[in-house]
Short mmCIF file of N, CA and C in Angstrom, two decimals:
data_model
loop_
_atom_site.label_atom_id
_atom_site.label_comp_id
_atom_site.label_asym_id
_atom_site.label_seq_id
_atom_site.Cartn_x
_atom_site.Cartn_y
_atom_site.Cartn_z
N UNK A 1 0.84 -1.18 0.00
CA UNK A 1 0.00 0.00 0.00
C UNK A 1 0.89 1.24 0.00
N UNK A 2 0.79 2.43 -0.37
CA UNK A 2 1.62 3.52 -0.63
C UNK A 2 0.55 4.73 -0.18
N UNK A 3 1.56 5.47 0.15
CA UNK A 3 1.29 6.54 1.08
C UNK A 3 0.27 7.83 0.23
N UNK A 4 -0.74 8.50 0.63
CA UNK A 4 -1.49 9.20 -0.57
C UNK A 4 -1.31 10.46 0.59
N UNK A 5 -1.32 11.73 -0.40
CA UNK A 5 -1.56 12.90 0.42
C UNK A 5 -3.13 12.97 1.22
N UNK A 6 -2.77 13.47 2.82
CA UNK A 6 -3.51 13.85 3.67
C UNK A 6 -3.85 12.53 4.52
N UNK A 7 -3.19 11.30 4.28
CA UNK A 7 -2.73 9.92 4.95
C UNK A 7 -2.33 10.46 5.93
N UNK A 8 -2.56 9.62 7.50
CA UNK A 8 -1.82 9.94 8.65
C UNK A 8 -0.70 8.97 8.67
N UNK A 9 0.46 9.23 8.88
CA UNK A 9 1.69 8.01 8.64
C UNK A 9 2.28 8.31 10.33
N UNK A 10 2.62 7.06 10.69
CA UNK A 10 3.52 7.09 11.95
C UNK A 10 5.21 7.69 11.33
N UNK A 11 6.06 8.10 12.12
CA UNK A 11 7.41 8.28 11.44
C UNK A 11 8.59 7.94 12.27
N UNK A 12 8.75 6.70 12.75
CA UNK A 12 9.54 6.19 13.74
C UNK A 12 11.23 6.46 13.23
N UNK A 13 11.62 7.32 14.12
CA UNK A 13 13.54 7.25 13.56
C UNK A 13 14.11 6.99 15.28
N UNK A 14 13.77 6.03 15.62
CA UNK A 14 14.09 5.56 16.61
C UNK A 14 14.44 6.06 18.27
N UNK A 15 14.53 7.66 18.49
CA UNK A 15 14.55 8.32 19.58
C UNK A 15 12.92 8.74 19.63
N UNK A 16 11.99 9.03 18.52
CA UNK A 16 10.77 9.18 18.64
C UNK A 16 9.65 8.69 17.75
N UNK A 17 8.79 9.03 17.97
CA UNK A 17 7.45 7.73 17.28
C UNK A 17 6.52 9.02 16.59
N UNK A 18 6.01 9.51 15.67
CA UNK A 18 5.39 11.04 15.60
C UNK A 18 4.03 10.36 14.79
N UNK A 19 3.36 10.75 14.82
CA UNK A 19 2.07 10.56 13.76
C UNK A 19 2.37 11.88 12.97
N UNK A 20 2.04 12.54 11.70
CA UNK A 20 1.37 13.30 11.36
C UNK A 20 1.01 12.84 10.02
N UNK A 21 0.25 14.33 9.24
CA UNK A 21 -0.79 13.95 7.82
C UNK A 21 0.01 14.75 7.11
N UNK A 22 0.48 13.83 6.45
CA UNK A 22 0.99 14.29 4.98
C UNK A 22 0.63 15.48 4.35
N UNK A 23 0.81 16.78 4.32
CA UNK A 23 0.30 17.96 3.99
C UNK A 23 1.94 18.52 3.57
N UNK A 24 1.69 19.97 2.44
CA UNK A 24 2.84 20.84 2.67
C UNK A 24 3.49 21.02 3.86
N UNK A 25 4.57 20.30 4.28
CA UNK A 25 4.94 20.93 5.73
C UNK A 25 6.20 20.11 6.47
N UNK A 26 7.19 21.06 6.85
CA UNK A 26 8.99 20.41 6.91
C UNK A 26 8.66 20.07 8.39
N UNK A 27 9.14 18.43 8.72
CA UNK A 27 9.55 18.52 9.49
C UNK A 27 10.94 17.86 9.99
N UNK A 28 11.39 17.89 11.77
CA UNK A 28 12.74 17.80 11.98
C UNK A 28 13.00 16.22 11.77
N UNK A 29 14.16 15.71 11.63
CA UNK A 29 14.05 14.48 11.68
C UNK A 29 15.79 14.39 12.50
N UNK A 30 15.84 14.42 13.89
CA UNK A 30 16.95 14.20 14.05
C UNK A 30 17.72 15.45 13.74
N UNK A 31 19.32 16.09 12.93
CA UNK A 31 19.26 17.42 12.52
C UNK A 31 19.02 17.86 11.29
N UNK A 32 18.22 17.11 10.99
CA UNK A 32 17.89 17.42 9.09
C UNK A 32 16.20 17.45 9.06
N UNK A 33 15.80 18.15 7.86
CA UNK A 33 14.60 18.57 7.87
C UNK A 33 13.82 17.43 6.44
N UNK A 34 12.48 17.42 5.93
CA UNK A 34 12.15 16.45 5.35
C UNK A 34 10.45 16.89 5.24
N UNK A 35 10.44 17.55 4.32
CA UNK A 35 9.00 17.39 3.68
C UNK A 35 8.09 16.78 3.72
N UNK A 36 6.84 16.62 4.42
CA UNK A 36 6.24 15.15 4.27
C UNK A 36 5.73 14.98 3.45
N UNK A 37 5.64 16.13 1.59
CA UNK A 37 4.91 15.77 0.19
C UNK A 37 6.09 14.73 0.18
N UNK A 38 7.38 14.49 0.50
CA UNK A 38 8.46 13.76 -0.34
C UNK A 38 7.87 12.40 0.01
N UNK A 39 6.70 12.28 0.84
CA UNK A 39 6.63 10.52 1.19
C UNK A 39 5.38 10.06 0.16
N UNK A 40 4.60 10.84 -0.35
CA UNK A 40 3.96 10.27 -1.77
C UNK A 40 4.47 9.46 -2.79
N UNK A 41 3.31 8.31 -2.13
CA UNK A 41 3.70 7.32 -3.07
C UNK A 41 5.02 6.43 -2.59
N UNK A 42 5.45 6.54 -1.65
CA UNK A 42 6.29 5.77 -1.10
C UNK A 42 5.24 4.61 -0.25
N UNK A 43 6.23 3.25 -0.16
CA UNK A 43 5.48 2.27 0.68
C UNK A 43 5.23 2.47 2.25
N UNK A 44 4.26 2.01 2.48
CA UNK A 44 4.30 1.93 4.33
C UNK A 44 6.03 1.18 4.46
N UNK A 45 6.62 1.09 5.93
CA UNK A 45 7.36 0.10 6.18
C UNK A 45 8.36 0.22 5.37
N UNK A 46 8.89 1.83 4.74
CA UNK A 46 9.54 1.99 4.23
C UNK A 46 10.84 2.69 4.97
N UNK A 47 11.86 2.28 4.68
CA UNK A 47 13.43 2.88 5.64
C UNK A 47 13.86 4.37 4.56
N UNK A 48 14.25 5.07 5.08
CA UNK A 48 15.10 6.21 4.69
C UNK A 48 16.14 6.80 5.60
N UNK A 49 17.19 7.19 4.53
CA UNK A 49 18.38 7.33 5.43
C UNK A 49 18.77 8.61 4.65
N UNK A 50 19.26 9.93 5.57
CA UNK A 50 20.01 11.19 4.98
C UNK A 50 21.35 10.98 4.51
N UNK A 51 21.74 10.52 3.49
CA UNK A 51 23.00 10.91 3.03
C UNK A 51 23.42 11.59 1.68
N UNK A 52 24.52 12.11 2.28
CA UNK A 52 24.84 13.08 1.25
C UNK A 52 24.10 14.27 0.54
N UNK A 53 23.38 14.84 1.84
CA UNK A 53 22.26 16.19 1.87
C UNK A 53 21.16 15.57 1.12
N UNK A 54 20.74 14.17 0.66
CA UNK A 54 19.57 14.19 0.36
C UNK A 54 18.64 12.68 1.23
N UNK A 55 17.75 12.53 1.28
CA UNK A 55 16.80 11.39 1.74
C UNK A 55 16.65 10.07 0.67
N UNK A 56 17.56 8.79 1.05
CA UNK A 56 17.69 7.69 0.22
C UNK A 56 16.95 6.60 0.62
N UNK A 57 16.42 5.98 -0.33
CA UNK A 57 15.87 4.37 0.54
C UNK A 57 16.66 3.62 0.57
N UNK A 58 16.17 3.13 1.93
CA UNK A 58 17.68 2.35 2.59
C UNK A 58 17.12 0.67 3.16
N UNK A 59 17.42 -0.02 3.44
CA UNK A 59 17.08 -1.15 4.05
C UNK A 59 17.55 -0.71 5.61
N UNK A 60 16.61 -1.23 6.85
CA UNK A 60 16.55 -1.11 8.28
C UNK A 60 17.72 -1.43 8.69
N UNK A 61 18.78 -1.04 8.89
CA UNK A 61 19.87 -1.55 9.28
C UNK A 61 20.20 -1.96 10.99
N UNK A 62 20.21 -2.83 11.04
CA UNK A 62 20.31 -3.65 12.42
C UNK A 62 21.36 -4.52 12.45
N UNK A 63 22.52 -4.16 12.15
CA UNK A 63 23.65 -4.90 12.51
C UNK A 63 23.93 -4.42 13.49
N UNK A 64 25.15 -5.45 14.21
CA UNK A 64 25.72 -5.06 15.08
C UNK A 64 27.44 -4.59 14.60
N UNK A 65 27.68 -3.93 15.98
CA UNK A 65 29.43 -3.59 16.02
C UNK A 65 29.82 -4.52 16.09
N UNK A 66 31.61 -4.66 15.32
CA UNK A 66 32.41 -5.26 16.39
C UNK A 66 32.78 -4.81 17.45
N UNK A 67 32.43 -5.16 18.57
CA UNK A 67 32.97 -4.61 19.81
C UNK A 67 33.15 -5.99 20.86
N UNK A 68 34.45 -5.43 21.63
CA UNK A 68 34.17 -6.72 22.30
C UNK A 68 33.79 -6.18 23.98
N UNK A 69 32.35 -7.20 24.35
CA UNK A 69 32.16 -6.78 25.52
C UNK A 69 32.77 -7.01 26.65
N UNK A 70 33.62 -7.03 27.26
CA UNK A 70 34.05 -7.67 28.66
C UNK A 70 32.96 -7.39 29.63
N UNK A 71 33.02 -8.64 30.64
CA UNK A 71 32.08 -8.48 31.39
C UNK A 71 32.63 -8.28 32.91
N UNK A 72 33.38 -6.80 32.78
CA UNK A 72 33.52 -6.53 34.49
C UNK A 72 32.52 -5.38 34.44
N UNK A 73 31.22 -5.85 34.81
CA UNK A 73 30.68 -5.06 35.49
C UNK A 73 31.06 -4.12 36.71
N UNK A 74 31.63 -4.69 36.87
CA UNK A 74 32.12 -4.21 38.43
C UNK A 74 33.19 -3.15 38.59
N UNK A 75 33.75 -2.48 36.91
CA UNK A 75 34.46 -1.62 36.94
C UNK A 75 34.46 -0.03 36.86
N UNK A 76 34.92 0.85 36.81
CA UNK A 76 34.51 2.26 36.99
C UNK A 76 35.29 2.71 35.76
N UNK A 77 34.83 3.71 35.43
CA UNK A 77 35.88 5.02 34.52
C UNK A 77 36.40 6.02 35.01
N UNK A 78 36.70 5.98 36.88
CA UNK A 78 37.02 7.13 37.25
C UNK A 78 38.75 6.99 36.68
N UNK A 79 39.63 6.29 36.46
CA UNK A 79 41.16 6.47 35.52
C UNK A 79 40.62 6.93 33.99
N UNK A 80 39.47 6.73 33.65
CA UNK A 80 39.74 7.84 32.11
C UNK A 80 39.52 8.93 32.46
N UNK A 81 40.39 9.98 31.54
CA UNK A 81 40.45 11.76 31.80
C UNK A 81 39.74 12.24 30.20
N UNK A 82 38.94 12.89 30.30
CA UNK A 82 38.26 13.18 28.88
C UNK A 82 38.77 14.75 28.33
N UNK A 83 39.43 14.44 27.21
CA UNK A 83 39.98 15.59 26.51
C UNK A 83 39.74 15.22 25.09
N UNK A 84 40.13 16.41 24.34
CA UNK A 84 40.03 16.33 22.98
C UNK A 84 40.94 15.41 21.79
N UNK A 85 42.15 14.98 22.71
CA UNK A 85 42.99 14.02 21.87
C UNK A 85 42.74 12.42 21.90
N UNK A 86 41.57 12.13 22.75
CA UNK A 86 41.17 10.57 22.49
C UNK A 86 40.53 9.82 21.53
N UNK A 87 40.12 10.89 20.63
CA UNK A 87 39.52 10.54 19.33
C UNK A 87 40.63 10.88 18.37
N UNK A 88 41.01 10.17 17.70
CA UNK A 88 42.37 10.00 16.42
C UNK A 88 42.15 10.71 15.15
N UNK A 89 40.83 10.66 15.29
CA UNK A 89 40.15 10.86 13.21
C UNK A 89 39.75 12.16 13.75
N UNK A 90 40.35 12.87 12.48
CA UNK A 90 39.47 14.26 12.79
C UNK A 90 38.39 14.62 11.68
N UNK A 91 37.61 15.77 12.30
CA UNK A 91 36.69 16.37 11.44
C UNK A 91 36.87 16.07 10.09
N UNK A 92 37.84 15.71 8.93
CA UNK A 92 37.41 15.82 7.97
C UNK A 92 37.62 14.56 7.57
N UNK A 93 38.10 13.31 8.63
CA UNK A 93 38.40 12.23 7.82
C UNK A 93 37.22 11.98 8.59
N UNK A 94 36.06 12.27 9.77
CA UNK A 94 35.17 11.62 9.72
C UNK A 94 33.87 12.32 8.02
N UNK A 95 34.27 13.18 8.35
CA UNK A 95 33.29 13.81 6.69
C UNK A 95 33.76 12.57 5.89
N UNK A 96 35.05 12.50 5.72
CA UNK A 96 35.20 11.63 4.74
C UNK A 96 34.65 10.37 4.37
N UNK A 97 34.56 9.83 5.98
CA UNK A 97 34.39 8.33 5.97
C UNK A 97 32.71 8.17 5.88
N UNK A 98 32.05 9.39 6.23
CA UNK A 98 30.51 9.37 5.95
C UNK A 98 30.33 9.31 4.67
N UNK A 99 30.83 9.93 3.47
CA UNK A 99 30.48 10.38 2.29
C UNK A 99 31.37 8.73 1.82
N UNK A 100 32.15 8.25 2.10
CA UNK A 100 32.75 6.62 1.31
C UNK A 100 31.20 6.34 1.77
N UNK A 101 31.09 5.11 3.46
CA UNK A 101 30.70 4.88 3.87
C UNK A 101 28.89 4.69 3.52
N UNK A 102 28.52 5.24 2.50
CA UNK A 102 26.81 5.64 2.76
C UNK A 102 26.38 4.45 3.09
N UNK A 103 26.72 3.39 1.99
CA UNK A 103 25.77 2.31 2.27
C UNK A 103 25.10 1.67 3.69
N UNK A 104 27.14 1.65 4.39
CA UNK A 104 26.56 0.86 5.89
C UNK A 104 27.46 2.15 6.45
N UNK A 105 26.39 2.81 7.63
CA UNK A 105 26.80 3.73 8.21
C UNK A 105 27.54 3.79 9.41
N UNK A 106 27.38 1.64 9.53
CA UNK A 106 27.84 1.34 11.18
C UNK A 106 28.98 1.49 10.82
N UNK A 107 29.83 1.37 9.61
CA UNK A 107 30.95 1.23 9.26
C UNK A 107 31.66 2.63 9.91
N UNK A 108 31.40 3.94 10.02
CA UNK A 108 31.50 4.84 10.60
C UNK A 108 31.93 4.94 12.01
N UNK A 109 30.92 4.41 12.51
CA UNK A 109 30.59 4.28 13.99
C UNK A 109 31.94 3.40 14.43
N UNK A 110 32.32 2.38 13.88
CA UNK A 110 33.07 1.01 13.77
C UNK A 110 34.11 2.00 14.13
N UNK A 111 34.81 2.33 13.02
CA UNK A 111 36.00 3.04 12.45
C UNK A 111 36.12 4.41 13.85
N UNK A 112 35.33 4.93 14.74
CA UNK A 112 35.00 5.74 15.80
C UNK A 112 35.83 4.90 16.50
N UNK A 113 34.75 4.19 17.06
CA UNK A 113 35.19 3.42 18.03
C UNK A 113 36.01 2.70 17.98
N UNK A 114 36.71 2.54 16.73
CA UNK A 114 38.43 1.80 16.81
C UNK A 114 39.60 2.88 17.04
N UNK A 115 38.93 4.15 16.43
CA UNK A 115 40.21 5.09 16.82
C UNK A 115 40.21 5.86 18.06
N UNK A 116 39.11 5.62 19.23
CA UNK A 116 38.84 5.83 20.14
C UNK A 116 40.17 5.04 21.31
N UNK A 117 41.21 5.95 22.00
CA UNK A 117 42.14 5.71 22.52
C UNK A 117 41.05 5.09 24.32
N UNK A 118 39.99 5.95 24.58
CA UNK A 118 39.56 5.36 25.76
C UNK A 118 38.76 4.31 25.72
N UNK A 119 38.39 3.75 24.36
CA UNK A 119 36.98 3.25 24.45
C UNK A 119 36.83 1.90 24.82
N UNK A 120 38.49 1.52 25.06
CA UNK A 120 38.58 0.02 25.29
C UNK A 120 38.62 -0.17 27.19
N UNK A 121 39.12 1.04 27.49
CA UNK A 121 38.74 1.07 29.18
C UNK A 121 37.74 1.55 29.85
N UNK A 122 36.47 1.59 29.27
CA UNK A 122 35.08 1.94 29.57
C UNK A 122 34.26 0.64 29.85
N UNK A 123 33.64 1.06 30.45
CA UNK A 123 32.89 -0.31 31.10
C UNK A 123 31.66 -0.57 30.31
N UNK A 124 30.82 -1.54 30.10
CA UNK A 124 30.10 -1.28 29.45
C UNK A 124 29.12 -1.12 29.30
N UNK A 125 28.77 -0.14 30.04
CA UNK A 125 27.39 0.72 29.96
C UNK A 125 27.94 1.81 29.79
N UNK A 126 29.53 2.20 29.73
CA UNK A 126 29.38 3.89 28.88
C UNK A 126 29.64 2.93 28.01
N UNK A 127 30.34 1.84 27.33
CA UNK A 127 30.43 1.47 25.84
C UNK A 127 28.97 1.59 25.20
N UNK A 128 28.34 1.81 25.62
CA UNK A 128 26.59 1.27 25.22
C UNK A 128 26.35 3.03 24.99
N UNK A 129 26.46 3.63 25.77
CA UNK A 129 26.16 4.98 26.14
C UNK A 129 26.92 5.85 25.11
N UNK A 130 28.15 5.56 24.71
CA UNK A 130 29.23 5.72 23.76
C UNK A 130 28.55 5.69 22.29
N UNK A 131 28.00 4.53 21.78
CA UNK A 131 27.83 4.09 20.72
C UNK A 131 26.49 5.12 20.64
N UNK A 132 25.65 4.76 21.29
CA UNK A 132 24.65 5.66 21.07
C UNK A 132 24.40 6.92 20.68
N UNK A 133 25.17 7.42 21.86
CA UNK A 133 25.73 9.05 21.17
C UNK A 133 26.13 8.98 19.98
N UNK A 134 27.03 8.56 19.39
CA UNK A 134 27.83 8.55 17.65
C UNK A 134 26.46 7.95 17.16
N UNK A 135 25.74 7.23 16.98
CA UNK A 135 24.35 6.72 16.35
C UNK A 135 24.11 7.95 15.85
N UNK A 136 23.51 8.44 17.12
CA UNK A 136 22.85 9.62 17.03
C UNK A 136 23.26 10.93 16.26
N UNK A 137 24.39 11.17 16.25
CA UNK A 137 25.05 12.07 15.53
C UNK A 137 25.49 11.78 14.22
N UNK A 138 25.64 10.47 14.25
CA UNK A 138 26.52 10.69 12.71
C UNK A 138 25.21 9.72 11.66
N UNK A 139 23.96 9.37 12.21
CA UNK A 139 23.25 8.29 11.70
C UNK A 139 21.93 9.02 11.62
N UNK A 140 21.48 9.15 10.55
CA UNK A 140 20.11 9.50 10.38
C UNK A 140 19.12 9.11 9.70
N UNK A 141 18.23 8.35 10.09
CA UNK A 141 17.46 7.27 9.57
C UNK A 141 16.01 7.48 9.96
N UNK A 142 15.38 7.27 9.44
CA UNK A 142 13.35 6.58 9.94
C UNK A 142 12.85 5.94 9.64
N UNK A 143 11.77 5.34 9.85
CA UNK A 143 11.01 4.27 9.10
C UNK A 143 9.60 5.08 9.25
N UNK A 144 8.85 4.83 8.34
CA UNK A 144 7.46 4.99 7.87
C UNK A 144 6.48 3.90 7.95
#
């Protein structure tokens, strides 16, 4: 079934769940904005992903990281010191690796968290807390 103007569509991008009706009218999606005429004629149960300044159909991506979990719960992060030199990649090789990268965006995230000097002495619920944040920032996705 495909979406007709003045349809109420759910718009799940995973931090929120929105109903609205398809009419002239931008809304936010995460930090990018998105028309809801652009969903005419698109399927229900349909994925879209922002890359490269425009809105692509994408398949739901649900992979996982490599990461490896250790299980000391029982440990703290008060020995990590948070400054600006624990991340390796800078601003333009992460631009970079977004604009290679479109297809799989975890690949991004991956490539983060490998050049991440603290991320292997975090316990893991900031590893969890970690990933999320970069999701969130560098990943922009919804489903319909």
């Amino acid at each position: 079934m495909r979406i007709r103007k003045h349809d109420f569509v759910l718009i799940d991008d995973e931090m929120k769940c929105r109903l609205h009706k398809i009419v002239d009218m931008k809304i936010k999606i995460k930090k990018n904005y998105i028309n809801l005429l652009f969903l005419i004629n698109k399927k229900y149960g349909s994925t879209f992903t922002f890359i490269n300044n425009k809105w692509v159909r994408s398949k739901k991506n649900t992979s996982k990281l490599d990461i490896d979990n250790n299980i000391d719960i029982e440990g703290t992060n008060k020995d990590i010191y948070y400054n600006n030199n624990s991340q390796k990649l800078t601003e333009e090789n992460i631009h970079e690796l977004k604009e290679n990268n479109y297809e799989n965006p975890y690949e991004v995230i991956q490539k983060l968290v490998d050049n991440s000097s603290t991320f292997k002495e975090k316990t893991i619920i900031s590893k969890f807390k970690y990933i999320e944040k970069k999701l969130t920032r560098h990943f922009c996705q919804f489903t319909i």
